[in-house]
Coordinates of C-alpha atoms in Angstrom, one line a residue:
M1 CA 67.7 93.1 162.3
N2 CA 65.5 96.4 162.8
R3 CA 64.3 97.1 166.5
R4 CA 61.3 99.4 166.9
I5 CA 61.7 102.6 168.6
N6 CA 59.4 102.6 171.6
L7 CA 58.9 106.7 172.0
S8 CA 57.3 105.8 175.5
Q9 CA 60.2 104.7 177.0
A10 CA 61.9 108.0 178.0
F11 CA 61.5 107.9 182.1
V12 CA 65.2 109.4 182.4
T13 CA 64.0 112.2 180.4
M14 CA 60.8 112.8 182.6
G15 CA 63.2 112.1 185.9
I16 CA 65.2 115.1 184.5
L17 CA 62.3 117.2 184.2
V18 CA 61.0 116.6 187.5
V19 CA 64.6 117.5 189.1
L20 CA 64.7 120.8 187.1
L21 CA 61.4 121.5 188.6
I22 CA 62.2 120.6 192.0
V23 CA 65.2 122.7 191.9
F24 CA 63.5 125.7 190.5
L25 CA 61.1 125.5 193.4
A26 CA 64.1 125.4 195.9
E27 CA 65.3 128.6 194.3
V28 CA 61.6 130.3 194.4
F29 CA 61.8 129.3 198.2
L30 CA 65.1 130.5 198.9
G31 CA 64.7 133.7 197.8
G32 CA 63.9 133.6 193.9
S33 CA 65.4 132.4 191.0
E34 CA 66.6 135.8 189.8
N35 CA 68.3 136.3 193.1
T36 CA 72.2 136.5 192.6
N37 CA 72.8 135.3 196.2
V38 CA 70.3 132.3 195.7
L39 CA 71.9 131.5 192.4
M40 CA 75.5 131.5 193.7
K41 CA 74.3 129.7 197.0
M42 CA 72.8 126.8 195.1
G43 CA 75.7 126.5 192.7
A44 CA 75.4 128.8 189.4
M45 CA 78.5 129.0 186.9
S46 CA 80.8 132.0 188.2
N47 CA 84.1 131.5 186.7
Y48 CA 85.8 133.5 189.6
A49 CA 84.2 131.1 192.1
V50 CA 85.2 127.9 190.2
V51 CA 89.1 129.3 189.6
V52 CA 89.7 131.1 192.7
G53 CA 87.3 129.6 195.2
N54 CA 87.8 125.9 193.7
Q55 CA 84.6 125.3 193.2
W56 CA 84.8 123.1 190.5
W57 CA 81.4 121.4 191.2
R58 CA 79.8 124.4 189.7
L59 CA 80.3 123.0 186.4
F60 CA 78.0 120.1 187.2
T61 CA 75.2 122.0 189.2
A62 CA 74.8 125.0 187.2
Q63 CA 72.7 122.9 184.6
F64 CA 70.2 122.2 187.0
L65 CA 69.2 126.1 187.8
H66 CA 67.3 128.5 185.9
I67 CA 67.1 132.4 185.9
G68 CA 63.3 133.1 185.5
V69 CA 60.4 130.7 184.9
M70 CA 60.4 131.4 181.4
H71 CA 64.1 130.2 181.2
L72 CA 62.8 126.7 182.7
V73 CA 59.7 126.4 180.8
S74 CA 61.7 127.0 177.3
N75 CA 64.5 124.4 178.1
A76 CA 61.8 122.0 179.7
V77 CA 59.7 121.8 176.5
I78 CA 62.8 121.1 174.1
I79 CA 64.2 118.8 176.4
Y80 CA 60.8 116.9 176.8
Y81 CA 60.4 117.0 172.8
M82 CA 64.0 115.9 172.3
G83 CA 64.2 113.2 174.9
Q84 CA 61.1 111.3 173.4
Y85 CA 63.0 110.1 170.7
I86 CA 66.7 110.4 171.4
E87 CA 66.6 108.4 174.9
P88 CA 64.9 105.5 173.1
I89 CA 67.4 105.6 170.5
M90 CA 70.6 106.0 172.6
G91 CA 69.4 104.0 175.7
H92 CA 68.8 105.4 178.9
A93 CA 72.1 105.2 180.4
R94 CA 73.9 106.4 177.4
F95 CA 71.2 109.3 177.2
L96 CA 71.7 110.2 180.8
V97 CA 75.7 110.2 180.6
T98 CA 75.5 112.3 177.7
Y99 CA 73.1 114.6 178.9
L100 CA 74.9 115.3 182.1
L101 CA 78.6 115.4 180.8
A102 CA 77.5 117.7 178.0
G103 CA 76.2 120.1 180.4
I104 CA 79.6 120.0 182.0
G105 CA 81.3 120.3 178.8
G106 CA 79.3 123.3 177.8
N107 CA 80.2 124.9 181.2
L108 CA 83.9 124.4 180.4
M109 CA 83.6 126.2 177.3
S110 CA 81.7 129.1 179.2
L111 CA 84.6 129.0 181.6
A112 CA 87.2 129.5 179.0
F113 CA 85.5 132.4 177.1
S114 CA 82.6 133.7 178.7
S115 CA 82.9 136.9 180.9
D116 CA 84.6 136.3 184.2
R117 CA 82.2 138.8 185.8
G118 CA 78.9 137.1 184.6
L119 CA 76.7 134.6 186.3
S120 CA 75.3 131.7 184.2
A121 CA 72.9 128.8 184.8
G122 CA 70.8 126.7 182.7
A123 CA 69.8 123.0 181.1
S124 CA 70.4 124.6 177.9
T125 CA 74.4 123.5 177.8
A126 CA 73.1 120.0 178.2
L127 CA 70.2 120.4 175.8
F128 CA 72.5 121.4 173.2
G129 CA 74.4 118.1 173.9
L130 CA 71.3 116.6 172.9
F131 CA 71.3 118.3 169.6
G132 CA 74.8 117.1 169.0
A133 CA 74.6 113.9 170.1
M134 CA 71.4 113.2 167.6
T135 CA 73.2 114.9 164.8
A136 CA 76.3 112.3 165.4
I137 CA 73.7 109.4 165.4
G138 CA 71.8 110.6 162.4
L139 CA 75.2 110.9 160.3
R140 CA 76.0 107.4 161.4
N141 CA 72.9 106.1 160.4
I142 CA 72.7 108.1 157.3
H143 CA 70.8 105.2 155.0
N144 CA 68.0 105.1 157.8
P145 CA 65.3 107.6 156.5
M146 CA 63.9 108.5 160.2
I147 CA 67.1 108.5 162.2
S148 CA 68.7 110.4 159.5
F149 CA 65.9 112.8 159.4
L150 CA 66.1 113.2 163.2
G151 CA 69.8 114.0 162.8
R152 CA 69.3 116.7 160.2
Q153 CA 66.3 118.2 162.4
A154 CA 68.6 118.3 165.7
F155 CA 71.3 120.0 163.7
V156 CA 68.9 122.7 162.0
L157 CA 67.6 123.2 165.6
A158 CA 71.1 123.8 167.1
L159 CA 71.9 126.2 164.4
I160 CA 68.6 128.1 164.8
N161 CA 69.2 128.5 168.4
L162 CA 72.9 129.5 167.9
G163 CA 71.7 132.1 165.4
I164 CA 69.3 133.5 168.1
D165 CA 71.9 133.7 170.7
I166 CA 73.8 136.2 168.6
F167 CA 71.2 138.7 168.6
V168 CA 69.6 138.2 172.4
P169 CA 71.6 139.8 175.3
G170 CA 72.6 137.8 178.4
I171 CA 72.5 134.2 176.5
D172 CA 75.8 132.4 177.1
I173 CA 76.3 131.3 173.5
W174 CA 79.9 129.6 174.3
G175 CA 78.1 127.6 176.7
H176 CA 75.7 126.2 174.2
L177 CA 78.4 125.6 171.4
G178 CA 80.5 123.7 174.0
G179 CA 77.5 121.6 174.8
L180 CA 77.0 121.0 171.2
I181 CA 80.6 119.8 170.6
V182 CA 80.7 117.5 173.8
G183 CA 77.4 115.9 173.0
F184 CA 78.4 115.1 169.4
L185 CA 81.5 113.6 170.5
L186 CA 80.1 111.6 173.4
A187 CA 77.7 109.9 170.8
V188 CA 80.5 108.9 168.5
I189 CA 82.3 107.5 171.2
L190 CA 79.2 106.0 173.0
G191 CA 77.0 104.9 170.0
D192 CA 73.5 104.0 170.3
R193 CA 71.4 100.9 171.2
V194 CA 69.0 100.8 168.1
M195 CA 71.4 100.9 165.1
K196 CA 74.8 101.4 164.3
T197 CA 78.2 102.7 166.2
Y198 CA 81.0 104.3 164.7
N199 CA 84.1 102.1 163.9
P200 CA 86.9 102.1 166.4
K201 CA 89.3 104.5 165.0
W202 CA 86.3 107.4 164.9
R203 CA 85.7 106.3 168.5
V204 CA 89.2 106.7 169.6
L205 CA 89.6 109.8 167.5
A206 CA 86.5 111.3 169.3
G207 CA 87.8 110.3 172.6
A208 CA 91.4 112.2 171.8
V209 CA 89.5 115.3 170.6
L210 CA 87.4 115.1 173.8
I211 CA 90.2 115.0 176.1
F212 CA 91.8 117.8 174.2
Y213 CA 88.8 119.8 174.6
V214 CA 88.8 119.3 178.4
V215 CA 92.4 120.2 179.1
W216 CA 92.1 123.5 176.4
T217 CA 89.2 124.5 178.1
V218 CA 90.2 124.3 181.5
R219 CA 93.7 125.7 180.8
T220 CA 92.1 128.8 179.1
G221 CA 89.1 129.1 181.9
M222 CA 92.1 129.1 184.6
I223 CA 93.1 132.7 183.5
I224 CA 90.6 135.1 185.0
N225 CA 90.2 138.6 183.6
F226 CA 88.5 141.6 185.4

């Protein structure tokens, strides 16, 4: 039995965008979104602070901060676009869980491989999680023309953005790649509410890979180099 996808059912997406805007305004009020002290105070990713300062909460908070208004706008536009069709397909709870955990997963990859001297922030780790999730859903529903197309489109967008990352200085490509991987694995595990879920073997395998990913990135990230 096919179920119609209501593209207006994306209130979690809108809620995320409202939160991002409120946090950005708080950054500006406190001294500026490009002020290092403000970013550190509000929870930007700093490998040194996470490991040495035991501030693991930064893995979560960094995905709500942005460095400059264009950083916010570019992420918000794509989150809005992706959320309009991914949220109705996944369901509100699965969508939110995938978004937030992919953001953390991306920051774990950043912790493991990005410069320990840098400071990073942005919703793009979570955004790439949406790319990964839609790719997984598209693969599972490959015989559904619309969902399969959306999956391919998400994968192509991810590749284009990763390609741009290589040539743009100051972009945390590791965070993006990590978010993509975690989003894909979460969609395999959680499934979606509209079409089909992966069989139990694939879901267990994805869960095992996700656990390995978390252990591997944490262990690697615990080594700080200056």
